[in-house]
Coordinates of C-alpha atoms in Angstrom, one line a residue:
X1 CA 94.3 188.0 -6.7
X2 CA 91.7 190.4 -5.3
X3 CA 89.0 189.1 -7.7
X4 CA 89.9 185.5 -6.9
X5 CA 89.7 186.2 -3.2
X6 CA 86.3 187.8 -3.6
X7 CA 85.1 184.8 -5.7
X8 CA 86.3 182.2 -3.1
X9 CA 84.9 184.2 -0.2
X10 CA 81.4 184.3 -1.8
X11 CA 81.7 180.6 -2.8
X12 CA 82.7 179.4 0.7
X13 CA 80.1 181.5 2.5
X14 CA 77.4 180.5 -0.1
X15 CA 76.6 184.2 -0.7
X16 CA 76.0 186.5 -3.6
X17 CA 77.1 190.1 -4.2
X18 CA 75.0 193.0 -5.5
X19 CA 76.6 195.5 -7.9
X20 CA 75.6 198.7 -9.6
X21 CA 76.7 199.0 -13.2
X22 CA 76.9 202.1 -15.5
X23 CA 78.2 200.8 -18.8
X24 CA 78.8 204.3 -20.3
X25 CA 78.2 208.0 -19.7
X26 CA 74.6 209.0 -19.3
X27 CA 73.5 205.4 -19.4
X28 CA 70.9 204.3 -16.9
X29 CA 72.4 202.3 -14.0
X30 CA 71.8 198.6 -13.8
X31 CA 71.5 196.5 -10.7
X32 CA 73.3 193.2 -10.9
X33 CA 73.5 190.0 -8.8
X34 CA 76.9 188.4 -8.9
X35 CA 77.1 184.7 -8.3
X36 CA 80.5 182.9 -7.8
X37 CA 81.5 180.1 -10.2
X38 CA 84.6 178.0 -9.7
X39 CA 85.7 175.4 -12.3
X40 CA 88.9 173.5 -12.7
X41 CA 90.5 176.1 -15.0
X42 CA 88.2 179.1 -14.6
X43 CA 87.0 181.4 -11.8
X44 CA 84.5 184.0 -12.5
X45 CA 81.4 185.9 -11.3
X46 CA 78.1 185.3 -13.2
X47 CA 75.9 188.4 -13.3
X48 CA 72.1 188.5 -13.5
X49 CA 70.2 191.7 -13.9
X50 CA 67.7 192.4 -11.1
X51 CA 65.1 195.1 -10.9
X52 CA 65.1 198.2 -8.7
X53 CA 62.4 198.6 -6.1
X54 CA 60.5 201.2 -8.3
X55 CA 60.6 198.7 -11.2
X56 CA 58.6 196.1 -9.4
X57 CA 54.8 196.3 -9.9
X58 CA 52.4 194.5 -7.7
X59 CA 49.1 193.7 -9.4
X60 CA 46.1 192.0 -7.9
X61 CA 44.1 189.8 -10.4
X62 CA 40.8 188.2 -9.7
X63 CA 40.8 184.4 -9.2
X64 CA 40.4 182.2 -12.3
X65 CA 38.3 179.5 -10.8
X66 CA 35.6 181.6 -9.1
X67 CA 33.8 184.9 -9.3
X68 CA 33.5 187.1 -6.1
X69 CA 30.5 189.4 -6.1
X70 CA 30.4 192.8 -4.4
X71 CA 28.6 191.3 -1.4
X72 CA 31.4 188.6 -1.1
X73 CA 29.4 185.7 -2.5
X74 CA 31.4 183.1 -4.4
X75 CA 30.1 181.9 -7.7
X76 CA 31.5 178.8 -9.3
X77 CA 29.4 178.8 -12.5
X78 CA 29.7 182.0 -14.6
X79 CA 30.0 183.0 -18.2
X80 CA 33.6 184.1 -17.6
X81 CA 34.6 180.7 -16.0
X82 CA 35.4 177.5 -17.9
X83 CA 32.9 174.7 -17.4
X84 CA 33.7 171.1 -17.1
X85 CA 33.4 170.4 -20.8
X86 CA 35.8 173.2 -21.7
X87 CA 38.3 172.1 -19.0
X88 CA 38.2 168.5 -20.2
X89 CA 38.6 169.5 -23.9
X90 CA 41.6 171.7 -23.1
X91 CA 43.2 169.0 -21.0
X92 CA 42.8 166.5 -23.9
X93 CA 44.2 168.9 -26.4
X94 CA 47.2 169.7 -24.2
X95 CA 47.9 166.0 -23.7
X96 CA 47.8 165.3 -27.4
X97 CA 50.2 168.2 -28.1
X98 CA 52.8 166.8 -25.6
X99 CA 56.4 167.1 -26.9
X100 CA 58.1 165.2 -24.0
X101 CA 57.9 161.8 -25.7
X102 CA 57.5 162.8 -29.4
X103 CA 61.2 162.3 -30.3
X104 CA 63.1 159.1 -30.7
X105 CA 66.6 158.3 -29.4
X106 CA 69.2 156.1 -31.2
X107 CA 67.5 153.0 -30.1
X108 CA 64.1 154.1 -31.3
X109 CA 62.7 154.7 -27.8
X110 CA 60.5 157.7 -27.0
X111 CA 62.5 160.8 -25.9
X112 CA 62.1 164.5 -25.7
X113 CA 61.4 166.3 -29.0
X114 CA 63.3 169.5 -28.2
X115 CA 66.3 168.8 -26.0
X116 CA 68.2 171.9 -24.8
X117 CA 71.4 170.7 -26.4
X118 CA 69.8 170.8 -29.9
X119 CA 67.9 174.1 -29.5
X120 CA 69.8 177.0 -31.0
X121 CA 69.2 180.8 -31.2
X122 CA 67.8 181.4 -34.7
X123 CA 68.7 185.2 -34.6
X124 CA 72.4 184.7 -33.8
X125 CA 73.0 181.9 -36.2
X126 CA 71.0 183.5 -39.0
X127 CA 73.1 186.7 -38.7
X128 CA 76.3 184.6 -38.6
X129 CA 75.1 182.7 -41.7
X130 CA 74.3 186.0 -43.6
X131 CA 77.7 187.5 -42.7
X132 CA 79.6 184.5 -43.8
X133 CA 77.7 184.2 -47.0
X134 CA 78.0 187.8 -47.9
X135 CA 81.8 187.7 -47.3
X136 CA 82.2 185.0 -49.9
X137 CA 79.3 185.9 -52.3
X138 CA 79.0 189.7 -52.2
X139 CA 76.4 189.9 -55.0
X140 CA 74.3 186.8 -54.5
X141 CA 71.2 186.8 -52.3
X142 CA 71.5 185.2 -48.9
X143 CA 70.1 181.7 -48.9
X144 CA 67.2 180.7 -46.6
X145 CA 68.1 179.8 -42.9
X146 CA 69.3 176.3 -42.1
X147 CA 66.7 173.7 -41.5
X148 CA 68.0 173.0 -38.0
X149 CA 67.2 176.6 -37.1
X150 CA 63.6 176.5 -38.3
X151 CA 62.8 173.0 -37.2
X152 CA 61.2 174.1 -33.9
X153 CA 59.5 177.2 -35.2
X154 CA 56.4 175.2 -36.1
X155 CA 54.8 172.2 -34.4
X156 CA 55.4 168.9 -36.2
X157 CA 52.9 168.0 -38.9
X158 CA 52.1 164.6 -37.5
X159 CA 51.4 166.1 -34.1
X160 CA 49.0 168.6 -35.6
X161 CA 47.2 165.9 -37.5
X162 CA 47.0 163.6 -34.5
X163 CA 45.5 166.3 -32.3
X164 CA 43.1 167.8 -35.0
X165 CA 40.1 166.0 -33.6
X166 CA 40.8 167.3 -30.0
X167 CA 41.2 170.9 -31.4
X168 CA 37.8 170.7 -33.1
X169 CA 36.2 169.6 -29.8
X170 CA 38.0 172.4 -28.0
X171 CA 36.6 175.0 -30.5
X172 CA 33.0 173.7 -30.0
X173 CA 33.4 173.6 -26.2
X174 CA 34.8 177.2 -26.1
X175 CA 32.2 178.5 -28.5
X176 CA 34.8 180.3 -30.6
X177 CA 33.4 182.8 -33.1
X178 CA 35.0 184.8 -35.8
X179 CA 35.8 188.4 -34.7
X180 CA 34.5 191.0 -37.3
X181 CA 37.2 193.1 -39.0
X182 CA 38.1 196.4 -37.4
X183 CA 36.2 199.3 -38.8
X184 CA 38.5 202.2 -39.8
X185 CA 37.5 205.7 -38.7
X186 CA 34.6 204.5 -36.7
X187 CA 34.8 207.3 -34.2
X188 CA 35.0 210.0 -36.8
X189 CA 31.8 208.9 -38.4
X190 CA 30.1 207.8 -35.1
X191 CA 26.6 209.2 -34.8
X192 CA 25.5 209.8 -31.2
X193 CA 22.1 208.5 -30.1
X194 CA 19.7 211.4 -29.6
X195 CA 16.5 211.3 -27.5
X196 CA 13.1 211.4 -29.3
X197 CA 12.5 214.8 -27.7
X198 CA 15.5 216.3 -29.4
X199 CA 16.7 217.9 -26.2
X200 CA 20.4 217.9 -25.4
X201 CA 20.3 216.0 -22.1
X202 CA 24.0 216.3 -21.3
X203 CA 23.8 220.1 -21.7
X204 CA 20.7 220.2 -19.4
X205 CA 22.6 218.2 -16.8
X206 CA 25.8 220.3 -17.2
X207 CA 27.7 217.3 -18.5
X208 CA 28.6 218.6 -21.9
X209 CA 32.0 217.8 -23.6
X210 CA 34.9 219.6 -22.1
X211 CA 38.4 220.2 -23.5
X212 CA 40.8 217.8 -21.9
X213 CA 44.2 219.0 -20.9
X214 CA 46.7 216.2 -21.5
X215 CA 49.2 215.7 -18.6
X216 CA 52.6 214.0 -18.8
X217 CA 51.7 211.8 -15.8
X218 CA 48.7 210.3 -17.5
X219 CA 49.4 211.1 -21.2
X220 CA 47.8 208.2 -23.1
X221 CA 44.5 208.0 -21.2
X222 CA 44.2 211.8 -21.3
X223 CA 45.0 211.8 -25.1
X224 CA 42.3 209.2 -25.8
X225 CA 39.8 211.0 -23.6
X226 CA 40.6 214.2 -25.5
X227 CA 39.8 212.5 -28.8
X228 CA 36.5 211.2 -27.5
X229 CA 35.5 214.6 -26.3
X230 CA 36.5 216.4 -29.5
X231 CA 33.5 218.3 -30.8
X232 CA 34.8 218.3 -34.4
X233 CA 37.7 217.0 -36.5
X234 CA 39.6 220.2 -35.7
X235 CA 40.0 219.0 -32.1
X236 CA 42.1 216.0 -33.3
X237 CA 45.2 218.0 -34.3
X238 CA 45.1 219.9 -31.0
X239 CA 45.1 216.7 -29.0
X240 CA 47.9 215.2 -31.1
X241 CA 49.9 218.5 -30.7
X242 CA 49.6 218.3 -26.9
X243 CA 50.8 214.7 -26.9
X244 CA 53.6 215.6 -29.3
X245 CA 54.8 218.3 -26.8
X246 CA 54.9 215.7 -24.0
X247 CA 56.8 213.1 -26.2
X248 CA 59.5 215.7 -27.1
X249 CA 59.8 216.9 -23.5
X250 CA 60.2 213.3 -22.3
X251 CA 63.0 212.6 -24.8
X252 CA 64.7 215.9 -24.0
X253 CA 64.6 215.4 -20.2
X254 CA 65.4 211.7 -20.2
X255 CA 68.4 210.6 -18.2
X256 CA 70.1 208.5 -20.8
X257 CA 67.5 206.2 -22.3
X258 CA 65.5 205.7 -19.1
X259 CA 62.4 207.5 -20.5
X260 CA 62.6 206.1 -24.0
X261 CA 60.3 203.2 -23.4
X262 CA 57.5 205.5 -22.2
X263 CA 58.0 207.8 -25.2
X264 CA 57.8 204.9 -27.6
X265 CA 54.6 203.8 -25.9
X266 CA 53.1 207.3 -26.4
X267 CA 54.2 207.4 -30.0
X268 CA 52.6 204.0 -30.6
X269 CA 49.3 205.3 -29.1
X270 CA 49.5 208.4 -31.3
X271 CA 50.0 206.2 -34.4
X272 CA 47.2 203.8 -33.6
X273 CA 44.7 206.6 -32.9
X274 CA 45.5 208.6 -36.0
X275 CA 45.3 205.4 -38.1
X276 CA 41.9 204.6 -36.6
X277 CA 40.6 208.1 -37.1
X278 CA 41.9 208.2 -40.7
X279 CA 44.1 211.1 -40.0
X280 CA 47.5 209.7 -41.2
X281 CA 49.1 213.0 -42.2
X282 CA 48.9 214.2 -38.6
X283 CA 51.1 211.3 -37.5
X284 CA 53.3 211.4 -40.6
X285 CA 54.1 215.1 -40.1
X286 CA 54.9 214.5 -36.5
X287 CA 57.3 211.6 -37.4
X288 CA 59.0 213.9 -40.0
X289 CA 59.5 216.7 -37.4
X290 CA 60.6 214.3 -34.7
X291 CA 63.3 212.8 -37.0
X292 CA 64.5 216.3 -38.0
X293 CA 64.9 217.4 -34.4
X294 CA 66.6 214.2 -33.4
X295 CA 69.2 214.3 -36.1
X296 CA 69.8 218.1 -35.6
X297 CA 70.2 217.4 -31.8
X298 CA 67.4 219.8 -30.9
X299 CA 66.1 217.5 -28.2
X300 CA 68.6 217.8 -25.4
X301 CA 71.8 217.0 -27.4
X302 CA 72.7 213.8 -29.1
X303 CA 69.5 211.7 -29.0
X304 CA 70.0 209.8 -32.2
X305 CA 69.9 206.5 -30.2
X306 CA 66.2 207.1 -29.8
X307 CA 65.8 206.9 -33.5
X308 CA 67.0 203.3 -33.3
X309 CA 64.3 202.6 -30.7
X310 CA 61.8 204.3 -33.1
X311 CA 62.8 202.1 -36.0
X312 CA 63.0 198.9 -33.9
X313 CA 59.4 199.5 -32.8
X314 CA 58.3 199.9 -36.4
X315 CA 56.7 203.3 -35.9
X316 CA 57.3 204.6 -39.4
X317 CA 54.8 206.5 -41.6
X318 CA 51.1 205.4 -41.9
X319 CA 51.4 204.5 -45.5
X320 CA 48.6 203.9 -48.1
X321 CA 48.6 200.1 -47.3
X322 CA 47.4 201.0 -43.8
X323 CA 45.1 203.9 -44.6
X324 CA 43.7 204.8 -47.9
X325 CA 43.8 208.5 -47.0
X326 CA 47.5 208.5 -46.7
X327 CA 49.7 210.1 -49.4
X328 CA 52.8 208.2 -48.2
X329 CA 53.7 205.1 -50.1
X330 CA 55.4 202.0 -48.7
X331 CA 58.7 203.2 -50.2
X332 CA 58.3 206.6 -48.5
X333 CA 57.9 204.8 -45.2
X334 CA 61.1 202.8 -45.8
X335 CA 63.1 205.9 -46.8
X336 CA 61.9 207.8 -43.7
X337 CA 63.1 205.2 -41.3
X338 CA 66.6 205.3 -42.8
X339 CA 69.1 207.0 -40.4
X340 CA 71.0 209.5 -42.6
X341 CA 72.7 212.2 -40.5
X342 CA 72.2 215.6 -42.0
X343 CA 68.9 214.7 -43.5
X344 CA 66.5 217.7 -43.5
X345 CA 62.8 216.9 -43.7
X346 CA 60.1 219.5 -44.3
X347 CA 58.3 220.6 -41.2
X348 CA 54.5 220.3 -41.4
X349 CA 53.8 219.5 -37.8
X350 CA 54.8 222.4 -35.6
X351 CA 55.1 221.6 -31.9
X352 CA 56.0 225.1 -30.8

């Protein structure tokens, strides 16, 4: 009766309610907007998650149709702005890729190609298909997903063939060029340009490389700056060790999972940089030690839910397929990401 009274009061006054939800102990609170819904045989509140004030970020981006110089002058023609030929080519391509009239109804008239009533969630229905199949056929492989689930994952072939000419014109107008492949370990083998005199200009000007102390407030930029300023390969493990301290502290001090996203972002940066610098063992040893501490509850109690976030972000070992200097195979990487409580991994990356 109380809930029904609240629903009717919100409905009659055309108002919404704001609620704070904590789904379980130590879980980060959520802010919800509750909207009343009254049907013939159902009364309920529909909830929509809304952000806290500190979650809102206000960014200012430069305009897309003009360039403003330092003096305030507006420039309409610039290398970063699309010209009329590019704009027309893009408009033509978008028009030829239109899906609003690609379908056909029962009478053969043009209709929408992807109506909402025929668009299903591939993830939910694929899992349901796998569960049902495995229950009846426990030893046979799961069949491929139903055609109705994959129908809209790729544009129709006739649409692609029909717009091929417009796509080629768009490529010419945009002056698209192939990007050269990424060079591995380019910073490790990078040769600095030296003046003809042989003098160390930076030393003379007092601007030599300095050891960068990584702070938790600006961890990723500080970490990358520390790698750039490293005088030798020996400076790389030191920078990685500092970032490892920060990641562990962030997990340990996190209220629920509120700091997990930031820790995942920092681990991603560590993995990318070690892969690029061809130092895979530094990251792999860190990943071993992190898993050991998570499963042994050495990071502020039960933090095993962070390991799920780690696996979901695909931050496993840098295996030999990614870096030729890695001793870890693809099978080692798969075994490492398995969550097996009680698993004890050797510690090669000390963060003490």
